[in-house]
PDB file of C-alpha atoms in Angstrom:
ATOM      1  CA  UNK C 656     -15.487  -8.538  77.516  1.00  0.00           C
ATOM      2  CA  UNK C 657     -14.185  -5.612  75.474  1.00  0.00           C
ATOM      3  CA  UNK C 658     -16.808  -4.343  73.070  1.00  0.00           C
ATOM      4  CA  UNK C 659     -15.567  -3.978  69.449  1.00  0.00           C
ATOM      5  CA  UNK C 660     -15.395  -0.355  68.381  1.00  0.00           C
ATOM      6  CA  UNK C 661     -17.561   0.442  65.371  1.00  0.00           C
ATOM      7  CA  UNK C 662     -16.120   2.867  62.754  1.00  0.00           C
ATOM      8  CA  UNK C 663     -17.628   6.286  63.005  1.00  0.00           C
ATOM      9  CA  UNK C 664     -19.202   8.055  60.004  1.00  0.00           C
ATOM     10  CA  UNK C 665     -16.147  10.307  59.543  1.00  0.00           C
ATOM     11  CA  UNK C 666     -13.786   7.339  59.449  1.00  0.00           C
ATOM     12  CA  UNK C 667     -15.968   5.643  56.826  1.00  0.00           C
ATOM     13  CA  UNK C 668     -15.772   8.729  54.633  1.00  0.00           C
ATOM     14  CA  UNK C 669     -11.970   8.852  54.982  1.00  0.00           C
ATOM     15  CA  UNK C 670     -11.656   5.194  54.012  1.00  0.00           C
ATOM     16  CA  UNK C 671     -13.935   5.702  51.025  1.00  0.00           C
ATOM     17  CA  UNK C 672     -11.930   8.787  49.951  1.00  0.00           C
ATOM     18  CA  UNK C 673      -8.648   6.862  50.238  1.00  0.00           C
ATOM     19  CA  UNK C 674     -10.062   4.063  48.061  1.00  0.00           C
ATOM     20  CA  UNK C 675     -11.164   6.550  45.403  1.00  0.00           C
ATOM     21  CA  UNK C 676      -7.802   8.307  45.527  1.00  0.00           C
ATOM     22  CA  UNK C 677      -5.953   4.989  45.160  1.00  0.00           C
ATOM     23  CA  UNK C 678      -8.084   4.026  42.147  1.00  0.00           C
ATOM     24  CA  UNK C 679      -7.460   7.435  40.536  1.00  0.00           C
ATOM     25  CA  UNK C 680      -3.687   7.207  41.081  1.00  0.00           C
ATOM     26  CA  UNK C 681      -3.546   3.668  39.672  1.00  0.00           C
ATOM     27  CA  UNK C 682      -5.604   4.743  36.647  1.00  0.00           C
ATOM     28  CA  UNK C 683      -3.280   7.686  35.974  1.00  0.00           C
ATOM     29  CA  UNK C 684      -0.229   5.427  36.231  1.00  0.00           C
ATOM     30  CA  UNK C 685      -1.755   2.878  33.832  1.00  0.00           C
ATOM     31  CA  UNK C 686      -2.716   5.599  31.324  1.00  0.00           C
ATOM     32  CA  UNK C 687       0.760   7.147  31.566  1.00  0.00           C
ATOM     33  CA  UNK C 688       2.412   3.785  30.897  1.00  0.00           C
ATOM     34  CA  UNK C 689       0.113   3.185  27.905  1.00  0.00           C
ATOM     35  CA  UNK C 690       0.923   6.643  26.526  1.00  0.00           C
ATOM     36  CA  UNK C 691       4.679   6.103  26.897  1.00  0.00           C
ATOM     37  CA  UNK C 692       4.475   2.676  25.248  1.00  0.00           C
ATOM     38  CA  UNK C 693       2.411   4.150  22.409  1.00  0.00           C
ATOM     39  CA  UNK C 694       4.980   6.913  21.863  1.00  0.00           C
ATOM     40  CA  UNK C 695       7.851   4.423  21.855  1.00  0.00           C
ATOM     41  CA  UNK C 696       6.068   2.134  19.377  1.00  0.00           C
ATOM     42  CA  UNK C 697       5.184   5.085  17.122  1.00  0.00           C
ATOM     43  CA  UNK C 698       8.765   6.377  17.243  1.00  0.00           C
ATOM     44  CA  UNK C 699      10.215   2.985  16.394  1.00  0.00           C
ATOM     45  CA  UNK C 700       7.683   2.525  13.570  1.00  0.00           C
ATOM     46  CA  UNK C 701       8.555   5.933  12.082  1.00  0.00           C
ATOM     47  CA  UNK C 702      12.251   5.262  12.609  1.00  0.00           C
ATOM     48  CA  UNK C 703      12.028   1.846  10.945  1.00  0.00           C
ATOM     49  CA  UNK C 704      10.119   3.365   8.035  1.00  0.00           C
ATOM     50  CA  UNK C 705      12.790   6.074   7.567  1.00  0.00           C
ATOM     51  CA  UNK C 706      15.583   3.519   7.846  1.00  0.00           C
ATOM     52  CA  UNK C 707      13.899   1.309   5.251  1.00  0.00           C
ATOM     53  CA  UNK C 708      13.506   4.262   2.877  1.00  0.00           C
ATOM     54  CA  UNK C 709      17.140   5.262   3.479  1.00  0.00           C
ATOM     55  CA  UNK C 710      18.264   1.728   2.662  1.00  0.00           C
ATOM     56  CA  UNK C 711      16.234   1.801  -0.542  1.00  0.00           C
ATOM     57  CA  UNK C 712      17.713   5.151  -1.593  1.00  0.00           C
ATOM     58  CA  UNK C 713      21.254   4.024  -0.870  1.00  0.00           C
ATOM     59  CA  UNK C 714      20.795   1.409  -3.579  1.00  0.00           C
ATOM     60  CA  UNK C 715      20.615   4.265  -6.113  1.00  0.00           C
ATOM     61  CA  UNK C 716      22.435   7.141  -4.396  1.00  0.00           C
ATOM     62  CA  UNK C 717      25.755   6.994  -2.571  1.00  0.00           C
ATOM     63  CA  UNK C 718      25.438  10.443  -0.938  1.00  0.00           C
ATOM     64  CA  UNK C 719      22.547  12.270   0.702  1.00  0.00           C
ATOM     65  CA  UNK C 720      22.416  15.927   1.708  1.00  0.00           C
ATOM     66  CA  UNK C 721      20.272  16.767   4.744  1.00  0.00           C
ATOM     67  CA  UNK C 722      18.817  20.124   5.773  1.00  0.00           C
ATOM     68  CA  UNK C 723      17.498  21.198   9.145  1.00  0.00           C
ATOM     69  CA  UNK C 724      13.758  21.799   8.808  1.00  0.00           C
ATOM     70  CA  UNK C 725      12.693  22.959  12.250  1.00  0.00           C
ATOM     71  CA  UNK C 726      11.963  20.834  15.308  1.00  0.00           C
ATOM     72  CA  UNK C 727       9.554  18.095  16.307  1.00  0.00           C
ATOM     73  CA  UNK C 728       8.952  18.282  20.084  1.00  0.00           C
ATOM     74  CA  UNK C 729      12.575  18.437  21.321  1.00  0.00           C
ATOM     75  CA  UNK C 730      14.279  16.871  18.296  1.00  0.00           C
ATOM     76  CA  UNK C 731      15.562  18.540  15.159  1.00  0.00           C
ATOM     77  CA  UNK C 732      13.961  17.375  11.923  1.00  0.00           C
ATOM     78  CA  UNK C 733      16.274  16.774   8.977  1.00  0.00           C
ATOM     79  CA  UNK C 734      15.020  16.497   5.403  1.00  0.00           C
ATOM     80  CA  UNK C 735      17.362  14.558   3.124  1.00  0.00           C
ATOM     81  CA  UNK C 736      17.784  14.446  -0.668  1.00  0.00           C
ATOM     82  CA  UNK C 737      20.374  12.775  -2.900  1.00  0.00           C
ATOM     83  CA  UNK C 738      23.318  15.182  -3.152  1.00  0.00           C
ATOM     84  CA  UNK C 739      22.805  15.985  -6.848  1.00  0.00           C
ATOM     85  CA  UNK C 740      19.060  16.670  -6.447  1.00  0.00           C
ATOM     86  CA  UNK C 741      17.254  19.936  -5.700  1.00  0.00           C
ATOM     87  CA  UNK C 742      15.220  20.340  -2.510  1.00  0.00           C
ATOM     88  CA  UNK C 743      11.832  22.062  -2.346  1.00  0.00           C
ATOM     89  CA  UNK C 744       8.973  21.516   0.083  1.00  0.00           C
ATOM     90  CA  UNK C 745       8.662  17.832   0.915  1.00  0.00           C
ATOM     91  CA  UNK C 746      10.228  16.647  -2.360  1.00  0.00           C
ATOM     92  CA  UNK C 747      13.574  16.249  -4.134  1.00  0.00           C
ATOM     93  CA  UNK C 748      13.971  16.980  -7.858  1.00  0.00           C
ATOM     94  CA  UNK C 749      16.428  15.787 -10.478  1.00  0.00           C
ATOM     95  CA  UNK C 750      16.771  17.542 -13.845  1.00  0.00           C
ATOM     96  CA  UNK C 751      17.813  14.974 -16.426  1.00  0.00           C
ATOM     97  CA  UNK C 752      19.811  16.176 -19.440  1.00  0.00           C
ATOM     98  CA  UNK C 753      19.447  12.852 -21.282  1.00  0.00           C
ATOM     99  CA  UNK C 754      17.144  13.008 -24.292  1.00  0.00           C
ATOM    100  CA  UNK C 755      14.740  10.053 -24.030  1.00  0.00           C
ATOM    101  CA  UNK C 756      11.161   9.179 -24.951  1.00  0.00           C
ATOM    102  CA  UNK C 757       8.530   9.604 -22.206  1.00  0.00           C
ATOM    103  CA  UNK C 758       8.361   5.929 -21.165  1.00  0.00           C
ATOM    104  CA  UNK C 759      12.156   5.679 -20.898  1.00  0.00           C
ATOM    105  CA  UNK C 760      12.297   8.899 -18.864  1.00  0.00           C
ATOM    106  CA  UNK C 761       9.759   7.468 -16.419  1.00  0.00           C
ATOM    107  CA  UNK C 762      11.698   4.210 -16.183  1.00  0.00           C
ATOM    108  CA  UNK C 763      14.927   6.104 -15.467  1.00  0.00           C
ATOM    109  CA  UNK C 764      13.158   7.968 -12.650  1.00  0.00           C
ATOM    110  CA  UNK C 765      11.792   4.715 -11.200  1.00  0.00           C
ATOM    111  CA  UNK C 766      15.292   3.219 -11.253  1.00  0.00           C
ATOM    112  CA  UNK C 767      16.365   6.082  -8.964  1.00  0.00           C
ATOM    113  CA  UNK C 768      13.473   5.562  -6.539  1.00  0.00           C
ATOM    114  CA  UNK C 769      11.405   8.399  -8.034  1.00  0.00           C
ATOM    115  CA  UNK C 770       8.850   9.180 -10.774  1.00  0.00           C
ATOM    116  CA  UNK C 771       8.381  11.892 -13.387  1.00  0.00           C
ATOM    117  CA  UNK C 772       7.472  15.158 -11.688  1.00  0.00           C
ATOM    118  CA  UNK C 773       3.924  15.887 -10.517  1.00  0.00           C
ATOM    119  CA  UNK C 774       3.248  19.615 -10.121  1.00  0.00           C
ATOM    120  CA  UNK C 775       0.782  20.460  -7.355  1.00  0.00           C
ATOM    121  CA  UNK C 776       1.201  24.196  -6.729  1.00  0.00           C
ATOM    122  CA  UNK C 777       2.227  27.395  -8.473  1.00  0.00           C
ATOM    123  CA  UNK C 778       5.139  27.739  -6.030  1.00  0.00           C
ATOM    124  CA  UNK C 779       6.390  24.296  -7.039  1.00  0.00           C
ATOM    125  CA  UNK C 780       6.089  25.159 -10.737  1.00  0.00           C
ATOM    126  CA  UNK C 781       8.001  28.418 -10.196  1.00  0.00           C
ATOM    127  CA  UNK C 782      10.765  26.629  -8.305  1.00  0.00           C
ATOM    128  CA  UNK C 783      11.140  23.935 -10.962  1.00  0.00           C
ATOM    129  CA  UNK C 784      11.334  26.252 -13.964  1.00  0.00           C
ATOM    130  CA  UNK C 785      14.116  28.233 -12.271  1.00  0.00           C
ATOM    131  CA  UNK C 786      16.243  25.089 -12.586  1.00  0.00           C
ATOM    132  CA  UNK C 787      15.560  24.590 -16.315  1.00  0.00           C
ATOM    133  CA  UNK C 788      17.255  25.631 -19.539  1.00  0.00           C
ATOM    134  CA  UNK C 789      14.988  27.763 -21.720  1.00  0.00           C
ATOM    135  CA  UNK C 790      16.385  26.075 -24.831  1.00  0.00           C
ATOM    136  CA  UNK C 791      14.863  22.678 -23.986  1.00  0.00           C
ATOM    137  CA  UNK C 792      11.541  21.125 -23.062  1.00  0.00           C
ATOM    138  CA  UNK C 793      11.130  18.633 -20.220  1.00  0.00           C
ATOM    139  CA  UNK C 794       8.710  15.739 -19.833  1.00  0.00           C
ATOM    140  CA  UNK C 795       6.266  15.885 -16.904  1.00  0.00           C
ATOM    141  CA  UNK C 796       4.599  12.918 -15.203  1.00  0.00           C
ATOM    142  CA  UNK C 797       1.405  13.791 -17.082  1.00  0.00           C
ATOM    143  CA  UNK C 798      -0.140  11.878 -19.973  1.00  0.00           C
ATOM    144  CA  UNK C 799      -3.374  11.254 -21.878  1.00  0.00           C
ATOM    145  CA  UNK C 800      -3.049   7.529 -22.743  1.00  0.00           C
ATOM    146  CA  UNK C 801      -6.269   7.278 -24.744  1.00  0.00           C
ATOM    147  CA  UNK C 802      -5.974  10.630 -26.494  1.00  0.00           C
ATOM    148  CA  UNK C 803      -9.436  11.660 -25.233  1.00  0.00           C
ATOM    149  CA  UNK C 804      -8.350  14.655 -23.141  1.00  0.00           C
ATOM    150  CA  UNK C 805      -8.377  12.544 -19.974  1.00  0.00           C
ATOM    151  CA  UNK C 806      -5.033  13.696 -18.572  1.00  0.00           C
ATOM    152  CA  UNK C 807      -3.559  11.667 -15.719  1.00  0.00           C
ATOM    153  CA  UNK C 808      -0.690  12.244 -13.294  1.00  0.00           C
ATOM    154  CA  UNK C 809       1.762   9.381 -12.902  1.00  0.00           C
ATOM    155  CA  UNK C 810       1.116   9.167  -9.130  1.00  0.00           C
ATOM    156  CA  UNK C 811      -2.695   9.223  -9.590  1.00  0.00           C
ATOM    157  CA  UNK C 812      -3.077  12.764  -8.244  1.00  0.00           C
ATOM    158  CA  UNK C 813      -6.547  13.864  -9.473  1.00  0.00           C
ATOM    159  CA  UNK C 814      -5.860  16.030 -12.517  1.00  0.00           C
ATOM    160  CA  UNK C 815      -9.120  17.980 -12.425  1.00  0.00           C
ATOM    161  CA  UNK C 816      -8.506  19.045  -8.817  1.00  0.00           C
ATOM    162  CA  UNK C 817      -4.898  20.024  -9.417  1.00  0.00           C
ATOM    163  CA  UNK C 818      -3.315  23.214 -10.751  1.00  0.00           C
ATOM    164  CA  UNK C 819      -2.760  23.482 -14.517  1.00  0.00           C
ATOM    165  CA  UNK C 820      -0.285  25.660 -16.400  1.00  0.00           C
ATOM    166  CA  UNK C 821      -0.984  24.945 -20.063  1.00  0.00           C
ATOM    167  CA  UNK C 822       0.246  27.407 -22.648  1.00  0.00           C
ATOM    168  CA  UNK C 823      -2.565  29.273 -24.358  1.00  0.00           C
ATOM    169  CA  UNK C 824      -4.622  27.001 -26.659  1.00  0.00           C
ATOM    170  CA  UNK C 825      -2.902  23.858 -25.327  1.00  0.00           C
ATOM    171  CA  UNK C 826      -3.452  20.920 -25.330  1.00  0.00           C
ATOM    172  CA  UNK C 827      -4.575  21.009 -28.933  1.00  0.00           C
ATOM    173  CA  UNK C 828      -3.922  17.628 -30.621  1.00  0.00           C
ATOM    174  CA  UNK C 829      -5.231  14.255 -29.409  1.00  0.00           C
ATOM    175  CA  UNK C 830      -2.277  12.330 -30.875  1.00  0.00           C
ATOM    176  CA  UNK C 831       0.083  14.262 -28.582  1.00  0.00           C
ATOM    177  CA  UNK C 832      -0.514  12.226 -25.464  1.00  0.00           C
ATOM    178  CA  UNK C 833       2.304  13.365 -23.163  1.00  0.00           C
ATOM    179  CA  UNK C 834       2.946  16.706 -21.478  1.00  0.00           C
ATOM    180  CA  UNK C 835       6.115  18.758 -21.252  1.00  0.00           C
ATOM    181  CA  UNK C 836       7.055  22.074 -19.704  1.00  0.00           C
ATOM    182  CA  UNK C 837       8.666  24.452 -22.184  1.00  0.00           C
ATOM    183  CA  UNK C 838       9.633  28.126 -22.426  1.00  0.00           C
ATOM    184  CA  UNK C 839       7.969  30.181 -25.176  1.00  0.00           C
ATOM    185  CA  UNK C 840       8.901  33.823 -25.644  1.00  0.00           C
ATOM    186  CA  UNK C 841       5.256  34.722 -26.047  1.00  0.00           C
ATOM    187  CA  UNK C 842       4.166  33.206 -22.733  1.00  0.00           C
ATOM    188  CA  UNK C 843       7.161  32.190 -20.656  1.00  0.00           C
ATOM    189  CA  UNK C 844       7.149  28.742 -19.062  1.00  0.00           C
ATOM    190  CA  UNK C 845       4.071  26.575 -19.528  1.00  0.00           C
ATOM    191  CA  UNK C 846       2.844  23.114 -20.439  1.00  0.00           C
ATOM    192  CA  UNK C 847       2.499  21.745 -23.944  1.00  0.00           C
ATOM    193  CA  UNK C 848       1.128  18.447 -25.252  1.00  0.00           C
ATOM    194  CA  UNK C 849       3.752  16.549 -27.270  1.00  0.00           C
ATOM    195  CA  UNK C 850       4.284  13.176 -28.904  1.00  0.00           C
ATOM    196  CA  UNK C 851       5.358  10.602 -26.318  1.00  0.00           C
ATOM    197  CA  UNK C 852       7.925   9.051 -28.657  1.00  0.00           C
ATOM    198  CA  UNK C 853       9.855  12.288 -29.159  1.00  0.00           C
ATOM    199  CA  UNK C 854      13.077  12.581 -27.171  1.00  0.00           C
ATOM    200  CA  UNK C 855      13.268  15.277 -24.497  1.00  0.00           C
ATOM    201  CA  UNK C 856      14.821  16.077 -21.167  1.00  0.00           C
ATOM    202  CA  UNK C 857      12.824  15.230 -18.056  1.00  0.00           C
ATOM    203  CA  UNK C 858      12.307  16.014 -14.365  1.00  0.00           C
ATOM    204  CA  UNK C 859      12.219  13.311 -11.669  1.00  0.00           C
ATOM    205  CA  UNK C 860      10.636  13.767  -8.254  1.00  0.00           C
ATOM    206  CA  UNK C 861      10.854  11.787  -5.016  1.00  0.00           C
ATOM    207  CA  UNK C 862       9.673  12.369  -1.455  1.00  0.00           C
ATOM    208  CA  UNK C 863      12.275  13.543   1.030  1.00  0.00           C
ATOM    209  CA  UNK C 864      13.538  11.300   3.803  1.00  0.00           C
ATOM    210  CA  UNK C 865      12.966  12.808   7.250  1.00  0.00           C
ATOM    211  CA  UNK C 866      15.281  11.947  10.132  1.00  0.00           C
TER     212      UNK C 866
END
């Protein structure tokens, strides 16, 4: 009778090492597949979101102008605005020359997929005023509905935490419940509280589309 050969200690260690190595390789493969699937899903989600936004904008705007804004991994990133709008940062701006009351100005912006402008930084304010005519004032997306000095941005940006560029001694009258940006020789461009039912120009703002 041939006696069965028992595995030696070294062989046992090799087998155990091979098992561990196999488990590690399988784990890496599974994690890699999960990562790739996650990336694909994320890409398609972002792509679908951009396509949906593009479809919405095309309802209001026949032409878009896109600008190269660097790269994301290996792909170029393009920021797009309607062709007649101005591009700055992550937003697009439209300077309306129609004289309307504040509520109508906001409605006109909404009809174009936007809202009255919300100013978040000094750089944004400086860019915007460069596009304006010093002879006119322009409604902002800022109002005080109750006339109690509780100013609110149209997109719910916290007013107290945001920048403010009021002209000196403004706002100064509780019945003037809307804000405009206007050029005064004594102080340059700044904000002023005005009656909401007066007719003025306005500034619309929308987020860029990124492709």
